[in-house]
Coordinates of C-alpha atoms in Angstrom, one line a residue:
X1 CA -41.1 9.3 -76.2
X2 CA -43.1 9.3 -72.5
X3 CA -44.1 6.2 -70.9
X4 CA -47.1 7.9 -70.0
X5 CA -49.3 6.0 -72.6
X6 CA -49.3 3.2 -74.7
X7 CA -51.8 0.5 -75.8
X8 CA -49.3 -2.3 -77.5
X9 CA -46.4 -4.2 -76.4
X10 CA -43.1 -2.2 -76.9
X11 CA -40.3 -3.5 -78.6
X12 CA -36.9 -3.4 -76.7
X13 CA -35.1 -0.4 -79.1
X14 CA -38.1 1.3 -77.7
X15 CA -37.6 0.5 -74.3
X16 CA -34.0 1.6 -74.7
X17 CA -34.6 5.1 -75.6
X18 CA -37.9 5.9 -73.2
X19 CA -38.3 8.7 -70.8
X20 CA -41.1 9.2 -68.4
X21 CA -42.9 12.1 -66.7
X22 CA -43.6 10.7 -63.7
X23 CA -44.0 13.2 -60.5
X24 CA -40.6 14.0 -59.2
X25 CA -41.5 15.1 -55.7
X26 CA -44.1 12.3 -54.9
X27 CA -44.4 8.4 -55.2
X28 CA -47.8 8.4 -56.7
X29 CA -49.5 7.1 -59.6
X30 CA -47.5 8.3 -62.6
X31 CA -44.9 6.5 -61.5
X32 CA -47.5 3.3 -63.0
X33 CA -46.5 3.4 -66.5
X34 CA -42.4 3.3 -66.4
X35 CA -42.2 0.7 -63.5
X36 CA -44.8 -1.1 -65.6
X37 CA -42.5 -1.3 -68.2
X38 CA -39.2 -2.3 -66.7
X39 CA -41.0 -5.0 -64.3
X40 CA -41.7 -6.4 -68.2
X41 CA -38.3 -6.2 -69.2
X42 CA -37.7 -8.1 -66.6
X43 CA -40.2 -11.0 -67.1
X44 CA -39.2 -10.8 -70.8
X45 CA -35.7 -11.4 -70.3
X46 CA -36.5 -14.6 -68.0
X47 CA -36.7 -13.4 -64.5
X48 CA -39.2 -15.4 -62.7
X49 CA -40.1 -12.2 -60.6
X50 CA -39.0 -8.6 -60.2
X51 CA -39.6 -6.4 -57.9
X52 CA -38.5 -2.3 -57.1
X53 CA -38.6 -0.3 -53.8
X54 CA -38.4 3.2 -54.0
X55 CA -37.6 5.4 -51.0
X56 CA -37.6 8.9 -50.0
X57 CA -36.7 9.8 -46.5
X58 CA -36.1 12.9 -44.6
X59 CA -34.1 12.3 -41.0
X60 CA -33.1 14.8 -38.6
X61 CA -31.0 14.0 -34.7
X62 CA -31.0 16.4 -32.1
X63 CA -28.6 16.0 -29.3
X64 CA -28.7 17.8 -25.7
X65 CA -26.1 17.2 -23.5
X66 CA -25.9 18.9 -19.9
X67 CA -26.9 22.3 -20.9
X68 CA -26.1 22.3 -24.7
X69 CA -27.3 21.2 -27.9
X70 CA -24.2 19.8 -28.8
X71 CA -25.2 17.7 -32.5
X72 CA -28.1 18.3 -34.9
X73 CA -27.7 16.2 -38.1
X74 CA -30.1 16.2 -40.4
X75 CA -30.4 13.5 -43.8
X76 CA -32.3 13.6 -46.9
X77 CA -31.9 10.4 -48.6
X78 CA -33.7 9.0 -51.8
X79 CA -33.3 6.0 -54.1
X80 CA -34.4 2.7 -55.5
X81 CA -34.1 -1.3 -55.3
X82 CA -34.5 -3.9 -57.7
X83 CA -35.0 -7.4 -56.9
X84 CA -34.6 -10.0 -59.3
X85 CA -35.8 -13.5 -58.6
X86 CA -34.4 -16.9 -60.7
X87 CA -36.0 -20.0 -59.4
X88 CA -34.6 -20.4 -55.7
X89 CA -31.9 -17.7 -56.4
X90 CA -32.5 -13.9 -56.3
X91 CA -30.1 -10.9 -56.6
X92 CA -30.5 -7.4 -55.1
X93 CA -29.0 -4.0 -56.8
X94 CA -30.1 -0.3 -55.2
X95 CA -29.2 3.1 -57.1
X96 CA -29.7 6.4 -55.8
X97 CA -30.7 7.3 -59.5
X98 CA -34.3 7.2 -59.9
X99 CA -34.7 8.7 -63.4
X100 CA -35.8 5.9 -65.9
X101 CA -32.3 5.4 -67.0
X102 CA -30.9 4.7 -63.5
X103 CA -33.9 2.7 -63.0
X104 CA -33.2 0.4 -65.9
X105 CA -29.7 0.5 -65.6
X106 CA -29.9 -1.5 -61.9
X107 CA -32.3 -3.8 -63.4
X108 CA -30.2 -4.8 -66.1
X109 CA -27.4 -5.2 -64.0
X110 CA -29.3 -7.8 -61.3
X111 CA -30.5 -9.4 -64.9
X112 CA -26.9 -9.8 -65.8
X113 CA -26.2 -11.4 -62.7
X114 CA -28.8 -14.2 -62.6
X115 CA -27.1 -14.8 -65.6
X116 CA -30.3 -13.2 -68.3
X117 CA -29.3 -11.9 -71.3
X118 CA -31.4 -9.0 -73.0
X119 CA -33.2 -9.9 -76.4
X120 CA -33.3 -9.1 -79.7
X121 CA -34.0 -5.1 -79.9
X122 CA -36.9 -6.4 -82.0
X123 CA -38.5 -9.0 -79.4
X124 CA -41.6 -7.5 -77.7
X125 CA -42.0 -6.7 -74.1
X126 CA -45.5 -6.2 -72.7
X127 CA -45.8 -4.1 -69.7
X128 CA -47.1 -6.3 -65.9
X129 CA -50.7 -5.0 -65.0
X130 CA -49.9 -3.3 -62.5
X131 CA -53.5 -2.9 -59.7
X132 CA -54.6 0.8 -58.9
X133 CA -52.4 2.4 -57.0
X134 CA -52.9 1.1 -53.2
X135 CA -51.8 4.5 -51.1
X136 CA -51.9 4.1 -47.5
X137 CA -50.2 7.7 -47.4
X138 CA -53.7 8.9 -47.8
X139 CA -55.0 8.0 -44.3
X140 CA -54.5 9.9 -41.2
X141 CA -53.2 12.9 -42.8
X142 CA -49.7 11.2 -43.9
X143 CA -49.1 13.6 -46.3
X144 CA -48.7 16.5 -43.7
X145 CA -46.8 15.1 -41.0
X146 CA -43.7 16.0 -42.2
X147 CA -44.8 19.9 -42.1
X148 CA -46.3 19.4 -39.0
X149 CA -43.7 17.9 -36.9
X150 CA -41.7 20.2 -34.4
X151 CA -38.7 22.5 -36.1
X152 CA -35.4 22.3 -35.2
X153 CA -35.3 25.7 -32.5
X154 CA -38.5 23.6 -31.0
X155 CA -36.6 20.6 -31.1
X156 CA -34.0 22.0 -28.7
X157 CA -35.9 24.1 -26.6
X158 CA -37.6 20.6 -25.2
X159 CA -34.6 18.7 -25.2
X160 CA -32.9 21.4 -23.1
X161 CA -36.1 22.1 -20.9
X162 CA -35.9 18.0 -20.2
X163 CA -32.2 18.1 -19.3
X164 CA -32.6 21.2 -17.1
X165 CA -35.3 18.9 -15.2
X166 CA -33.7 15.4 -14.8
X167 CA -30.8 17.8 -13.0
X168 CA -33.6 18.7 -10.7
X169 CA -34.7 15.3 -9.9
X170 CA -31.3 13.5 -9.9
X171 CA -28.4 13.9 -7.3
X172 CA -24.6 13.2 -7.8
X173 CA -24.9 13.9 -11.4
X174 CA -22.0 13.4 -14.0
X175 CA -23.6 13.6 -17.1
X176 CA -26.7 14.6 -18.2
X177 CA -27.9 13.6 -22.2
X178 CA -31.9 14.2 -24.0
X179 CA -31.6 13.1 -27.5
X180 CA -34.2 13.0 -30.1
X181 CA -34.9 11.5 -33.7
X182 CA -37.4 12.5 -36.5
X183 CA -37.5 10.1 -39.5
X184 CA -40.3 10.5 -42.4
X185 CA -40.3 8.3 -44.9
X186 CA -41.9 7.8 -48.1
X187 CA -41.9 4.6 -50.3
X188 CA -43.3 2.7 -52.9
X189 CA -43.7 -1.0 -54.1
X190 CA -43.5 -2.4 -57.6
X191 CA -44.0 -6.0 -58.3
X192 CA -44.4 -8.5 -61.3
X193 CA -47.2 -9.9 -59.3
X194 CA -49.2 -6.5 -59.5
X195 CA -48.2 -5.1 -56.4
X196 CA -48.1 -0.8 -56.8
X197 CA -48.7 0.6 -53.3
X198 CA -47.6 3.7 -51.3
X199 CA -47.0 4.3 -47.9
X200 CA -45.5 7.1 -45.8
X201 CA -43.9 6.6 -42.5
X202 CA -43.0 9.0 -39.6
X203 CA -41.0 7.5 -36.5
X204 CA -40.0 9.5 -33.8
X205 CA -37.6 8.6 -30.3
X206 CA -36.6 10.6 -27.6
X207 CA -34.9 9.7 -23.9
X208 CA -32.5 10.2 -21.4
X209 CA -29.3 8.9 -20.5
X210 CA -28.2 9.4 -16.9
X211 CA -24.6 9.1 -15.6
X212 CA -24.1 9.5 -11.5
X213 CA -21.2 8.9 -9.6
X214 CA -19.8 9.1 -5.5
X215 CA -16.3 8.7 -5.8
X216 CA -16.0 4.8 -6.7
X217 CA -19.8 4.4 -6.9
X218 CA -21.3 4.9 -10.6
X219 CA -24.4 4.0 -11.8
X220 CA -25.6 4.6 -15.2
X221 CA -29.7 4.7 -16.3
X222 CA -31.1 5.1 -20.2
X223 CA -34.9 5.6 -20.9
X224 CA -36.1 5.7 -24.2
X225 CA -39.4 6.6 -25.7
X226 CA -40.6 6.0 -28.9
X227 CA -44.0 6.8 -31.6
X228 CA -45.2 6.0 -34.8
X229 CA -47.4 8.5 -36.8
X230 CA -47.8 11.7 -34.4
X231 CA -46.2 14.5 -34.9
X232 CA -46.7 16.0 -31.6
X233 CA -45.1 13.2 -29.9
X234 CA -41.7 15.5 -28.9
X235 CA -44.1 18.5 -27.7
X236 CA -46.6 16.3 -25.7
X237 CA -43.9 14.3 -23.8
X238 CA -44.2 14.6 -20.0
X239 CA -40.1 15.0 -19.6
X240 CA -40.5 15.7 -16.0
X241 CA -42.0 12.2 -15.2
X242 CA -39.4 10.5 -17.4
X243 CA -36.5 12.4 -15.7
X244 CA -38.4 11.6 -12.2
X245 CA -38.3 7.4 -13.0
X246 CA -34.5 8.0 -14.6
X247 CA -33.3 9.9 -11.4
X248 CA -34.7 7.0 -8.9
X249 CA -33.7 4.7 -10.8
X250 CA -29.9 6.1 -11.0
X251 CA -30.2 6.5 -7.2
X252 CA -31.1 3.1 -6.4
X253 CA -28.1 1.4 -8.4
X254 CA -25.6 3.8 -7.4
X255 CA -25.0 2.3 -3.9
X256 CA -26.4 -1.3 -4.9
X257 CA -24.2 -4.5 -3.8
X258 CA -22.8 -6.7 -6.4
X259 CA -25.6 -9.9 -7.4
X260 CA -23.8 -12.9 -6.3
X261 CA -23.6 -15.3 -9.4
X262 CA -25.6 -18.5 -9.2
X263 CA -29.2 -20.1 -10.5
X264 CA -32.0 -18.1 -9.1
X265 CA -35.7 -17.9 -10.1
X266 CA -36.2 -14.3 -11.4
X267 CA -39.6 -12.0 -12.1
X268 CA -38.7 -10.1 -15.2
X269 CA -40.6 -6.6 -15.7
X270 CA -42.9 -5.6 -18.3
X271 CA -42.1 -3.0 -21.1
X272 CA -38.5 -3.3 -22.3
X273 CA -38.0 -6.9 -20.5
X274 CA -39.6 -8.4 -23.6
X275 CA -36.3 -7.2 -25.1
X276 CA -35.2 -11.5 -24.6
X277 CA -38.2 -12.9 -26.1
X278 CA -37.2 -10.4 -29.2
X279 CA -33.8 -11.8 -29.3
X280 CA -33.3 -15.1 -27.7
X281 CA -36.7 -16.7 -29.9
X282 CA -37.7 -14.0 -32.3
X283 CA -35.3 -14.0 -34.3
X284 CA -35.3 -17.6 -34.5
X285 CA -38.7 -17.7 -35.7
X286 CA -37.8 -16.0 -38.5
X287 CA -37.7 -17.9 -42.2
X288 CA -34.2 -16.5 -42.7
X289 CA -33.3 -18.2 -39.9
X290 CA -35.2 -21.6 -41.4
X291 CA -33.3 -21.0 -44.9
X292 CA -29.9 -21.4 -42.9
X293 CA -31.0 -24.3 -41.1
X294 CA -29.7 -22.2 -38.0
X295 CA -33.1 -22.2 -35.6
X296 CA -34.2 -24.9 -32.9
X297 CA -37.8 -24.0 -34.2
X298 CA -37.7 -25.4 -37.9
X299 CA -39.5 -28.0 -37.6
X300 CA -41.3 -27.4 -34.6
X301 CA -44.3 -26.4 -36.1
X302 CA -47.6 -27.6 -34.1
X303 CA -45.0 -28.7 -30.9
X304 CA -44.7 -27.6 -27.6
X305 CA -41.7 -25.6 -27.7
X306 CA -43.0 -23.6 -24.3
X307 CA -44.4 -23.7 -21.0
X308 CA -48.0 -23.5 -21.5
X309 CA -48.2 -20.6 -19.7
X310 CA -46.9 -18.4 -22.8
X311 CA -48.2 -16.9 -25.8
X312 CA -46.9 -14.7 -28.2
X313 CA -47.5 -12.4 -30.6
X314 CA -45.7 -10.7 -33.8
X315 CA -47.9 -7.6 -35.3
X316 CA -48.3 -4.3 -37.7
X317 CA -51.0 -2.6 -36.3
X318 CA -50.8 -1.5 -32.8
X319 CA -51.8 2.1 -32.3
X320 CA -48.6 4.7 -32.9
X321 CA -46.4 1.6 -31.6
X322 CA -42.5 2.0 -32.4
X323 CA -43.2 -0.8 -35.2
X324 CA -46.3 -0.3 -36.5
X325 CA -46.5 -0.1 -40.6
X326 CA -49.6 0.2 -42.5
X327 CA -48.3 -2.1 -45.4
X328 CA -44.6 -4.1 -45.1
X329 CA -41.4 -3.5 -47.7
X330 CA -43.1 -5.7 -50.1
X331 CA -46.3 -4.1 -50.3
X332 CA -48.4 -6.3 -48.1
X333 CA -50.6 -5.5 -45.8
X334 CA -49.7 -6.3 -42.5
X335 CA -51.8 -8.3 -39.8
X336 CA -51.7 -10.2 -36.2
X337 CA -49.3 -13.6 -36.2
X338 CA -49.9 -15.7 -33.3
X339 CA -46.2 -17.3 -32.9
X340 CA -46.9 -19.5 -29.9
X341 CA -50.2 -20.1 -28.2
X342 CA -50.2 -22.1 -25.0
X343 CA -46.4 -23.5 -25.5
X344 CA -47.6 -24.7 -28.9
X345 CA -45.6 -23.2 -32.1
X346 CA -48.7 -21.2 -34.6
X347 CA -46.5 -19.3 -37.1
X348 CA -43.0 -18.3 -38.3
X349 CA -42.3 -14.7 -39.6
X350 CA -42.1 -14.7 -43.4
X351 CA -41.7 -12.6 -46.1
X352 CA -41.6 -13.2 -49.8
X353 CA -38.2 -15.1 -50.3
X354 CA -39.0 -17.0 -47.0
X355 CA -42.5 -18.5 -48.5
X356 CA -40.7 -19.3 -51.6
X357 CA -38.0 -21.0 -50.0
X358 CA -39.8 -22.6 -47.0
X359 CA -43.6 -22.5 -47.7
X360 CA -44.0 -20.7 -44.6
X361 CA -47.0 -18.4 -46.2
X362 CA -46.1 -14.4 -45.8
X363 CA -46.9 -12.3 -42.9
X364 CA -46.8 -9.0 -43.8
X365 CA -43.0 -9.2 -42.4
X366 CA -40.7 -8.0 -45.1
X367 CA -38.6 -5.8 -43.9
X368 CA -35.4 -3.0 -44.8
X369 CA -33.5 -0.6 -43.5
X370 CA -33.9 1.2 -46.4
X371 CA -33.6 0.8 -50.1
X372 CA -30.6 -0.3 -50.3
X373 CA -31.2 -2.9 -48.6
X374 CA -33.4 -6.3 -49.7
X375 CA -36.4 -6.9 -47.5
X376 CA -36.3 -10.1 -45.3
X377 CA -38.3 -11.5 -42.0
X378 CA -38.2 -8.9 -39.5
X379 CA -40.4 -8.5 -36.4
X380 CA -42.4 -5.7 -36.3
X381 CA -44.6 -5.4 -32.4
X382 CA -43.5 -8.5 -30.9
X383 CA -44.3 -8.9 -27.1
X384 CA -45.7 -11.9 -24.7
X385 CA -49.3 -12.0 -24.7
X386 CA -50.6 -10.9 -20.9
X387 CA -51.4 -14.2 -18.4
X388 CA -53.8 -14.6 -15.6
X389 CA -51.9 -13.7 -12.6
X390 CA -51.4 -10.5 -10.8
X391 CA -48.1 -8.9 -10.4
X392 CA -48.3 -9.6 -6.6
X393 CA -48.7 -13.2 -7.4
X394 CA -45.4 -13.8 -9.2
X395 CA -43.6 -11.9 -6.3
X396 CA -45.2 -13.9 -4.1
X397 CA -44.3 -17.3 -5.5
X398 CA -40.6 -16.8 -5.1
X399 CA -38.7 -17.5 -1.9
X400 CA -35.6 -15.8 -3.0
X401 CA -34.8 -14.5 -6.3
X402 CA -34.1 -11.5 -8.6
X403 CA -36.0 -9.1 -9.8
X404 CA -35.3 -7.6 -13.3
X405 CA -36.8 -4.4 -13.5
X406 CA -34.9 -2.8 -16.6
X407 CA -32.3 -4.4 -18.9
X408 CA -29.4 -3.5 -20.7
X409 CA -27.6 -4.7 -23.5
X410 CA -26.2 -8.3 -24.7
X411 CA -25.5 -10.6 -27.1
X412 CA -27.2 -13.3 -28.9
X413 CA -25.8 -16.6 -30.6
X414 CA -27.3 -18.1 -34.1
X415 CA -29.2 -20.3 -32.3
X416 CA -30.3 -19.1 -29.0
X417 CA -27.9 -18.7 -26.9
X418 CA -28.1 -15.3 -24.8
X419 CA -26.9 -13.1 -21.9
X420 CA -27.8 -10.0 -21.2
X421 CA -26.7 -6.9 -18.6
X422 CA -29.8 -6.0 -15.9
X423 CA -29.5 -1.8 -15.4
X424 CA -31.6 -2.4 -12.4
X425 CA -32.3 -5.3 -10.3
X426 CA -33.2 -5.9 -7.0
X427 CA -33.2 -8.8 -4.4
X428 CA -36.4 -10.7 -4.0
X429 CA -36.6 -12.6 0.2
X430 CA -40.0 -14.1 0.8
X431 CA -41.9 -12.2 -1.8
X432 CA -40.7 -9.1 -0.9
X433 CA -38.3 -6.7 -2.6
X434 CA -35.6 -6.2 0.0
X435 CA -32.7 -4.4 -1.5
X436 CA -31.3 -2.6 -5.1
X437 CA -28.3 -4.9 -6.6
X438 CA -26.3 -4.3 -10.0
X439 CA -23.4 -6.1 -12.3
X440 CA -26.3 -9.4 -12.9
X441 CA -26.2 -11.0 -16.2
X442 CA -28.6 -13.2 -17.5
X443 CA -27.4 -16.3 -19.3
X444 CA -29.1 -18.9 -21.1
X445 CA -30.8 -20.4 -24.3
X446 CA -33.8 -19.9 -26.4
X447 CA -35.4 -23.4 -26.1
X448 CA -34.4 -23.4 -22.4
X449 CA -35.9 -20.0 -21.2
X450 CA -39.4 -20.6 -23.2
X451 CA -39.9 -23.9 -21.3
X452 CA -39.5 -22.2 -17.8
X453 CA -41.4 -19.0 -18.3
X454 CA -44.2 -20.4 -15.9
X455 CA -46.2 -17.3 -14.5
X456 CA -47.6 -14.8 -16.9
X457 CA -49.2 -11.4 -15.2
X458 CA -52.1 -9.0 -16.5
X459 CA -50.0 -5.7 -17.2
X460 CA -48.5 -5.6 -20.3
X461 CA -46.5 -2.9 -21.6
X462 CA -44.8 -2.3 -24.9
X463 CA -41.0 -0.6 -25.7
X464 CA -39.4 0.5 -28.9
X465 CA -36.1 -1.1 -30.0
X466 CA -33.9 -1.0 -32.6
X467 CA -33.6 -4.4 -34.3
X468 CA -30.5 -5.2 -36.5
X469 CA -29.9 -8.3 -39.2
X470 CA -29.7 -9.0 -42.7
X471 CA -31.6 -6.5 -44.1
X472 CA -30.6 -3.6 -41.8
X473 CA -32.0 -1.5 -38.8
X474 CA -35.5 -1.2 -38.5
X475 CA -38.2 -0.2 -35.7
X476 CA -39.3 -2.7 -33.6
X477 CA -41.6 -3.1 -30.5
X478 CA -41.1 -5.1 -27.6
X479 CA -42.9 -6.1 -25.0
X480 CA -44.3 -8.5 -22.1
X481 CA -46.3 -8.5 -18.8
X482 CA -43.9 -9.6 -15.9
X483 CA -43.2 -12.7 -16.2
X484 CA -41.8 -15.7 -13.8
X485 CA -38.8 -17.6 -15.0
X486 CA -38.5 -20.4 -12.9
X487 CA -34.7 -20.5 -13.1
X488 CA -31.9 -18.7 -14.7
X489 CA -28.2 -18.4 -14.2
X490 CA -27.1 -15.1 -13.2
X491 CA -23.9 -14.1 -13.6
X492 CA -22.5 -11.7 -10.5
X493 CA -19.5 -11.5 -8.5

């Protein structure tokens, strides 16, 4: 027996017994019927809501260091997620199985563990009315950019071309390393609420990493690049102006005095300096963060929880941005969320178990690393919204201070606080830039930092990032004009 048609409720010793037909290479509209039909197993048995993510992806690395590809590692991956939701309680079980008996066999085992017993072989179990299939893999030629991306000889042939040019460009050169990421994806959403749509993905990254060194003088420079949806992106990247910005940047920090530690008013660059807004508040603005009671910001809605100065934004839909999606994990579309406007807290980012747990309505923001993973609030392109001043402005309001043009790593505690490494940095005397300094850190706290963010200028720039939490790794955006902080403590020697 197919799943293919049928006009009246199936019993269960049916159900237990069904095949299906559905396309095995593609996520599209055959797969209606047999999803149909577990997602009313599910409601049968008592769940008060059930939902399956299905995932296809095909991943490939390149690696170039010095003068030799020295790692290519491809990754086909494919599989499925079930979600099973019990009043305020929800389980999650993946399988990499996604015939109808591997399909079933994960539901029943996230039924088991809400505690839902199957029924009678006799009871009946209507299938969910699934809408027409939603496909946002239709648009912009989706379904080709996997063939039309670059292959794997083209993929070192650049790679090495850009390596060959940063040792050009930089002097005192220790190691030299292009790397480069493909990842296609292909998924679909099932819900008991109707929800059957279909998107494709294609993220791509490339960039540098730069190690120099003079005897006991190192200095070490990463620049990463990243795209959503083009599959020229590798082929149309202008590797000599990257390895030109690398190599200066190397140069400056290589002979750069120590910071000395203290509290200093700093001008923060655009681009990847929104990396702190990301971490230090956006995470905290998440509902999984309001579910664990763990966020400043819970009940902060309609407050001043920033200089008025700032605004910010969390979004889907910027054009070939490192976290743009056409539709989130859950099958949403995805939209603009204003978090803070003027100081005043908008928004939080929420997904499905987040409006259900803390009537924050959804944003479009559920979010996975992959299927087997459950979705949860994620940012997507999150960046401060640009301000009224000019660049020259905030330089010129600080007597002496730091500027921060390109961070580093750091860490992040559950509620805010931060610190961060500055890659480059420089010292700011009457407005001026005077000289390049490394080893400054950035230390603080969420509900601090937002309050003294005073000067906002008019050139924003976005970044990619990887983002990591409870459901995984995913792409993410950052971003910011430069900004003004009116003081920090920076740790030095």
């Amino acid at each position: 027996m197919t799943a293919a048609i049928f006009e009246q409720p199936l019993r269960l010793e049916q159900i237990l017994s069904l095949s299906y037909n559905a396309t095995p290479d593609k996520f599209d509209k055959t797969w209606k019927a047999p999803l149909s039909t577990l997602l009313g197993l599910g409601r049968a048995v008592g769940a008060d809501f059930v939902e399956f993510f299905l995932e296809r992806k095909n991943y490939i690395s390149c690696l170039a260091e010095d003068d030799a590809i020295t790692s290519i590692s491809p990754s086909l991956v494919s599989g499925a997620g079930v979600r099973v939701f019990k009043g305020s309680s929800d389980c999650y079980v993946s399988t990499n199985d996604l015939s109808f008996e591997g399909l079933k066999a994960a539901l029943e085992k996230g039924l088991a563990i809400m505690g839902l017993e199957m029924p009678d072989s006799t009871a009946s179990v209507p299938e969910i009315n699934l809408e027409p299939l939603r496909d946002y893999g239709l648009g912009r030629g989706k379904d080709n950019w996997l063939a039309s991306c670059p292959s794997m000889q083209t993929m070192g042939e650049v790679l090495l071309e850009a390596n060959a040019a940063l040792a050009e460009k930089a002097d005192h050169v220790q190691a030299r390393r292009a790397a480069y990421f493909r990842d296609c994806q292909e998924v679909l959403v099932a819900s008991s609420d109707g929800t059957f749509a279909r998107d494709i993905r294609l993220t791509q990254s490339v960039g540098f990493n730069l190690l120099c060194a003079d005897g006991e003088h190192r200095s070490s420079i990463g620049e990463r690049l990243g795209n959503t949806g083009d599959p020229s992106f590798l082929t149309a990247w202008d590797y000599s102006e990257t390895a030109e910005k690398v190599a200066e940047a190397a140069s400056n920090m290589l002979y750069a005095d120590y910071v000395e530690s203290g509290n200093y008013p700093i001008i923060m660059a655009n681009h990847f300096g929104g990396v702190i807004f990301h971490e230090a508040c956006g995470h905290l603005l998440e509902t999984t963060q309001i579910e664990k009671e763990t966020t400043p910001f819970m009940n902060k809605k309609g407050q001043k929880v920033a200089h008025e100065s700032l605004t910010a934004w969390d979004e889907g839909l910027s054009t070939e941005a490192f976290g743009t999606i056409d539709m989130d994990d859950e099958g949403m579309p995805v939209q603009r969320t204003l978090l803070i406007e003027n100081g005043i807290l908008k928004n939080f980012i929420s997904d499905r178990a987040g409006e259900m747990r803390t009537g924050h309505p959804r944003t479009g923001s559920g979010r996975r690393q992959g299927y087997t993973h459950a979705a949860a609030s994620r940012m997507r392109n999150t960046y401060i919204a640009p301000g009224e001043h000019t660049v020259e402005e905030l330089f010129a309001s600080v007597d002496k201070g730091i500027y921060c043009k390109k961070m580093g790593g750091g860490s992040v505690g559950p509620t805010g606080q931060f610190n961060f490494a500055v890659d480059e940095a420089y010292l700011i005397e009457d407005g001026k830039i005077t000289k390049p300094l490394k080893g400054a850190t950035l230390i603080g706290e969420a509900t601090g930092i937002m309050n003294k963010i005073s000067m906002c200028s008019d050139d924003i720039s976005l970044a990619p990032g990887f983002c990591g939490s409870v459901s995984g790794s995913v792409y993410v955006t950052v971003g910011q004009p430069h900004i003004r902080v009116d003081d920090i403590t920076v740790g030095g020697r």
